[in-house]
PDB file of C-alpha atoms in Angstrom:
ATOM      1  CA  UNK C   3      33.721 -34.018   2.894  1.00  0.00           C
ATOM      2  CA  UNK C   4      29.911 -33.535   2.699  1.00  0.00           C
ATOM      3  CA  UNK C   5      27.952 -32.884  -0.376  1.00  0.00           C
ATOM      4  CA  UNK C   6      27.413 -29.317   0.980  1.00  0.00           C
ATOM      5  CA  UNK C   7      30.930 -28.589   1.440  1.00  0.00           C
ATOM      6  CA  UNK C   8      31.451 -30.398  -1.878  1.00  0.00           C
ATOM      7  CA  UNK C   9      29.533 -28.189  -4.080  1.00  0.00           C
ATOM      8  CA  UNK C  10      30.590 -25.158  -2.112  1.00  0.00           C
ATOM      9  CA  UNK C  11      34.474 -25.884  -2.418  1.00  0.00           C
ATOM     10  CA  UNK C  12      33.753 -26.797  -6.218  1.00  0.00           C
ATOM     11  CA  UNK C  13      31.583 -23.552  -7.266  1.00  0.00           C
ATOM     12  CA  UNK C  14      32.032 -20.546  -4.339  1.00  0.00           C
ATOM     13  CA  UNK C  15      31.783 -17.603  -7.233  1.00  0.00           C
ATOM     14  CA  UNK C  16      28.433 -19.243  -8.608  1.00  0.00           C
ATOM     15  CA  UNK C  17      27.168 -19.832  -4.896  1.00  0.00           C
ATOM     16  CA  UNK C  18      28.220 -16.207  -4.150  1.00  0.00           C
ATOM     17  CA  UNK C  19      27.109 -14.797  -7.388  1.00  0.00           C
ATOM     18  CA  UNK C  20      23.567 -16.802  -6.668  1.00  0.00           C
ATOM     19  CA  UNK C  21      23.496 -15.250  -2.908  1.00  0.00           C
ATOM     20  CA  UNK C  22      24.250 -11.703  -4.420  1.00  0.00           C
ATOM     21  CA  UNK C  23      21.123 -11.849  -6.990  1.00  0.00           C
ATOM     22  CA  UNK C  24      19.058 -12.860  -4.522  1.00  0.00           C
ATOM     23  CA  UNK C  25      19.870 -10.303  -2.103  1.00  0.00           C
ATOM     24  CA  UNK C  26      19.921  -7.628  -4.579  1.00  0.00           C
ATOM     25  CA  UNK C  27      16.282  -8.993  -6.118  1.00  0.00           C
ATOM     26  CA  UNK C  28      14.966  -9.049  -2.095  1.00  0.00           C
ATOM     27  CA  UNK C  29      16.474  -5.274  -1.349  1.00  0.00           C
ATOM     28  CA  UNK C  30      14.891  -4.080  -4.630  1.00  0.00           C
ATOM     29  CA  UNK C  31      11.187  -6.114  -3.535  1.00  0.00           C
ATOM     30  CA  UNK C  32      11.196  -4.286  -0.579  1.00  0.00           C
ATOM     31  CA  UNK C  33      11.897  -0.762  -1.795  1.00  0.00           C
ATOM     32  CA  UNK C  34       9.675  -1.819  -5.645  1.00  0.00           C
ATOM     33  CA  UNK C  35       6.094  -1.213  -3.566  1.00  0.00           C
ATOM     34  CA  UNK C  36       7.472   0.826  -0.494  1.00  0.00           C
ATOM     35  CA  UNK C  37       4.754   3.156   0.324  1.00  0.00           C
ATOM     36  CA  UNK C  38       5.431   7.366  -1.085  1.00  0.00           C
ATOM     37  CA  UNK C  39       5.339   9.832   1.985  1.00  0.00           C
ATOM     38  CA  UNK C  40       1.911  10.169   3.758  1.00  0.00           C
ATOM     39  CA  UNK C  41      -0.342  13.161   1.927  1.00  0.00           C
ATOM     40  CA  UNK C  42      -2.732  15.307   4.939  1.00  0.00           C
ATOM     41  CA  UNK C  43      -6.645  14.708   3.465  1.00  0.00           C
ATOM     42  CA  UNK C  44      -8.375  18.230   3.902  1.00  0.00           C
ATOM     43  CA  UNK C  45     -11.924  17.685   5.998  1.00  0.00           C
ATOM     44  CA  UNK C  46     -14.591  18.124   3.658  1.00  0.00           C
ATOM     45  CA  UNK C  47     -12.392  18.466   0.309  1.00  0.00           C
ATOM     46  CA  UNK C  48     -10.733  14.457   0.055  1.00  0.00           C
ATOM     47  CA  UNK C  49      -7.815  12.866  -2.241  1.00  0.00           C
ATOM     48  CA  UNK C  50      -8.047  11.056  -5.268  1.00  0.00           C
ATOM     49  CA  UNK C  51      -5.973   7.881  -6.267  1.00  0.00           C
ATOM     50  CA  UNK C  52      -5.529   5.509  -9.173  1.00  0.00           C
ATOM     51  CA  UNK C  53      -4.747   1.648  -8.553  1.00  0.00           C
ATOM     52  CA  UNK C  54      -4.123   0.280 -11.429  1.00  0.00           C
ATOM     53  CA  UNK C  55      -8.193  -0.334 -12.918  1.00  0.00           C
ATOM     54  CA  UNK C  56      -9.422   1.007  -9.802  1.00  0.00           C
ATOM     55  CA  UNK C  57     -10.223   4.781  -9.262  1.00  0.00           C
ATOM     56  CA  UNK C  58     -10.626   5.663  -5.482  1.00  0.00           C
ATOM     57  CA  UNK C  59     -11.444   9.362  -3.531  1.00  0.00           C
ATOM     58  CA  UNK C  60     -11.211   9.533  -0.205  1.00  0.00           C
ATOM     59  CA  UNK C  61     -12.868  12.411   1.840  1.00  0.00           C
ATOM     60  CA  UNK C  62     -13.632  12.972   5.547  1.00  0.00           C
ATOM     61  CA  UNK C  63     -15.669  15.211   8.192  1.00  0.00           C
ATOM     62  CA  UNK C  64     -15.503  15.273  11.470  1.00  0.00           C
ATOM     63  CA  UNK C  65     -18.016  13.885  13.780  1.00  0.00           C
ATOM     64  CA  UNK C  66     -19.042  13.534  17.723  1.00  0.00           C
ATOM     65  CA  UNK C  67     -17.518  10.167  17.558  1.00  0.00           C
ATOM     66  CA  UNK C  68     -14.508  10.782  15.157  1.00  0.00           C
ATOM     67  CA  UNK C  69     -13.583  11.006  11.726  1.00  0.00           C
ATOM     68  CA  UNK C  70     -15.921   9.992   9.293  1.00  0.00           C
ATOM     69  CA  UNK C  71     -14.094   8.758   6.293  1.00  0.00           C
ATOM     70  CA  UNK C  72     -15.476   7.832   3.159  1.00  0.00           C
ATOM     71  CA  UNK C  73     -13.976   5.388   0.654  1.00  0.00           C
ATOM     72  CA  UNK C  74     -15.013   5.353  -2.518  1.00  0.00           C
ATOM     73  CA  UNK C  75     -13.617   2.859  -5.110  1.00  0.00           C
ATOM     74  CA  UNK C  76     -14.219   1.607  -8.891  1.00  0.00           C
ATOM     75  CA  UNK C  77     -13.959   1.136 -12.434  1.00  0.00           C
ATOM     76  CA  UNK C  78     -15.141   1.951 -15.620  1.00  0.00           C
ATOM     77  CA  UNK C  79     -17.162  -1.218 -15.844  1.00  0.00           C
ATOM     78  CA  UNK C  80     -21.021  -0.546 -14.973  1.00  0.00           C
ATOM     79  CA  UNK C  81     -22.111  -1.495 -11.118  1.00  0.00           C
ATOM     80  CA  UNK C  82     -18.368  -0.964 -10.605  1.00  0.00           C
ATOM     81  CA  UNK C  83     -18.148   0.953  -7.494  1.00  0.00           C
ATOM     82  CA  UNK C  84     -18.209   0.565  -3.655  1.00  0.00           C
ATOM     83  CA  UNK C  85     -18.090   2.720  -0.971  1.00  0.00           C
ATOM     84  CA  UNK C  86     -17.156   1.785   2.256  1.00  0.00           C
ATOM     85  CA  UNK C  87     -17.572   4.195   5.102  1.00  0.00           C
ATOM     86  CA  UNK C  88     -15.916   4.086   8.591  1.00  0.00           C
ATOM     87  CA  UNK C  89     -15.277   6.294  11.774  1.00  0.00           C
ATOM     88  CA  UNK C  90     -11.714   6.408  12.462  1.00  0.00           C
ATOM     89  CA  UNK C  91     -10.401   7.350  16.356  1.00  0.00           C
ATOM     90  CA  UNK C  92      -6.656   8.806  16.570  1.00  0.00           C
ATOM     91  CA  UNK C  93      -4.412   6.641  16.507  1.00  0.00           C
ATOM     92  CA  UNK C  94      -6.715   4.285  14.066  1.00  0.00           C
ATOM     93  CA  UNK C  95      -6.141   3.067  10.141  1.00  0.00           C
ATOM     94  CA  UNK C  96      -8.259   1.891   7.850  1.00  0.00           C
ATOM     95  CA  UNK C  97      -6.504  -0.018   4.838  1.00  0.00           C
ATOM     96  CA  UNK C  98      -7.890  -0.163   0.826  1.00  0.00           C
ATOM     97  CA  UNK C  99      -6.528  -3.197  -0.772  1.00  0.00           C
ATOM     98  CA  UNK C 100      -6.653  -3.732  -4.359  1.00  0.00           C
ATOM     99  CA  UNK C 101      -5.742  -7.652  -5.833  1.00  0.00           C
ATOM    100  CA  UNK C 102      -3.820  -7.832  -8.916  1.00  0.00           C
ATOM    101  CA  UNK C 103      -1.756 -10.943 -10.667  1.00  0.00           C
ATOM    102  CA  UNK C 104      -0.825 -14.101  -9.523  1.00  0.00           C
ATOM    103  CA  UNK C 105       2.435 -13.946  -7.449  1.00  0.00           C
ATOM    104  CA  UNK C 106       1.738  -9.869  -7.669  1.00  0.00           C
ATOM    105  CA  UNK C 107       1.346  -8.084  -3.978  1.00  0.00           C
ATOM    106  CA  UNK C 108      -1.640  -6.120  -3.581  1.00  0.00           C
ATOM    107  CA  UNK C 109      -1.870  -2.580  -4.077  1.00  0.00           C
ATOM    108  CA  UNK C 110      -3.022  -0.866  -0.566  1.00  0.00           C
ATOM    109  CA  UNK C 111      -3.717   3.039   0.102  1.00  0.00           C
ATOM    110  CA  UNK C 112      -3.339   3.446   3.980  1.00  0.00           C
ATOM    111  CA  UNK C 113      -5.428   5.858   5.364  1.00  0.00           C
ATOM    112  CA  UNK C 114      -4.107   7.291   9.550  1.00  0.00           C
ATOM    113  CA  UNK C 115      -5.778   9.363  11.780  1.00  0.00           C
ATOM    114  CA  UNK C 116      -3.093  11.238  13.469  1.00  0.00           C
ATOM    115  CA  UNK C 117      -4.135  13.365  16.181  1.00  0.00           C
ATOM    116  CA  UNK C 118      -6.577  15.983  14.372  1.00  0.00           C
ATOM    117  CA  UNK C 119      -5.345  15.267  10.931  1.00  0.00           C
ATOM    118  CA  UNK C 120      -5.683  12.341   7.997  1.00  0.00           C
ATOM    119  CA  UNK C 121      -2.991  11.110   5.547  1.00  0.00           C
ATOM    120  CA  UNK C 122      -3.357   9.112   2.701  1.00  0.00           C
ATOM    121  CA  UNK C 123      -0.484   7.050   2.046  1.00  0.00           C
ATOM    122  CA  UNK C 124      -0.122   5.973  -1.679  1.00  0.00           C
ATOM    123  CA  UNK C 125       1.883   3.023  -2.784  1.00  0.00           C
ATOM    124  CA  UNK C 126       5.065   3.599  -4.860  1.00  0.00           C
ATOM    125  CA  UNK C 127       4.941   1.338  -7.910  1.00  0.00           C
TER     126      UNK C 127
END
């Protein structure tokens, strides 16, 4: 008999039990930061969101060329903020990614330009 066989014929409930946790701790992962339904962005009137430290609006008007979107993200800290600006086709996405902790996924609005609309999708923490 191997040693894997071994320790499986002497402990199958605490191999199973381990298997189970882990399972159950991977399902809950994946659902834990699963992103809410998508939210349409009015043209001209935008979205607000809060990620963690980081306060973000999000507003849009369309252009010759496509939608101009306009991020704007930061905190209360002075010199805080950024704004990043982009033209977004159909069918394009533009992703805001805020870093947290260690061993901690990012938090990440998705903005999509579907067709003649644009939806914020929020994380779900």
């Amino acid at each position: 008999m191997s040693r894997t066989s071994a320790i499986s014929a002497a402990r199958p409930s605490t191999l199973g039990r381990a298997a189970g946790i882990l399972s159950a701790a991977a399902l809950l992962g994946a659902f834990a930061l699963r992103p809410a339904a998508a939210e349409e962005i009015p043209p001209g009137v935008g979205l607000t969101a809060t990620l963690d430290a980081v306060h973000v609006s999000v507003s849009y008007l369309p252009a010759a060329t496509g939608y101009e979107t306009v991020v704007t993200a930061g905190t209360e800290e002075p010199g805080g903020i950024v704004r990043f600006v982009s033209t977004l086709a159909p069918g394009q996405e533009a992703v805001v990614s805020v870093p947290r902790g260690p061993g901690q996924p990012a938090l990440e609005l998705r903005l999509r330009r579907i067709g003649d609309r644009l939806e914020l999708q929020r994380p779900v923490s």
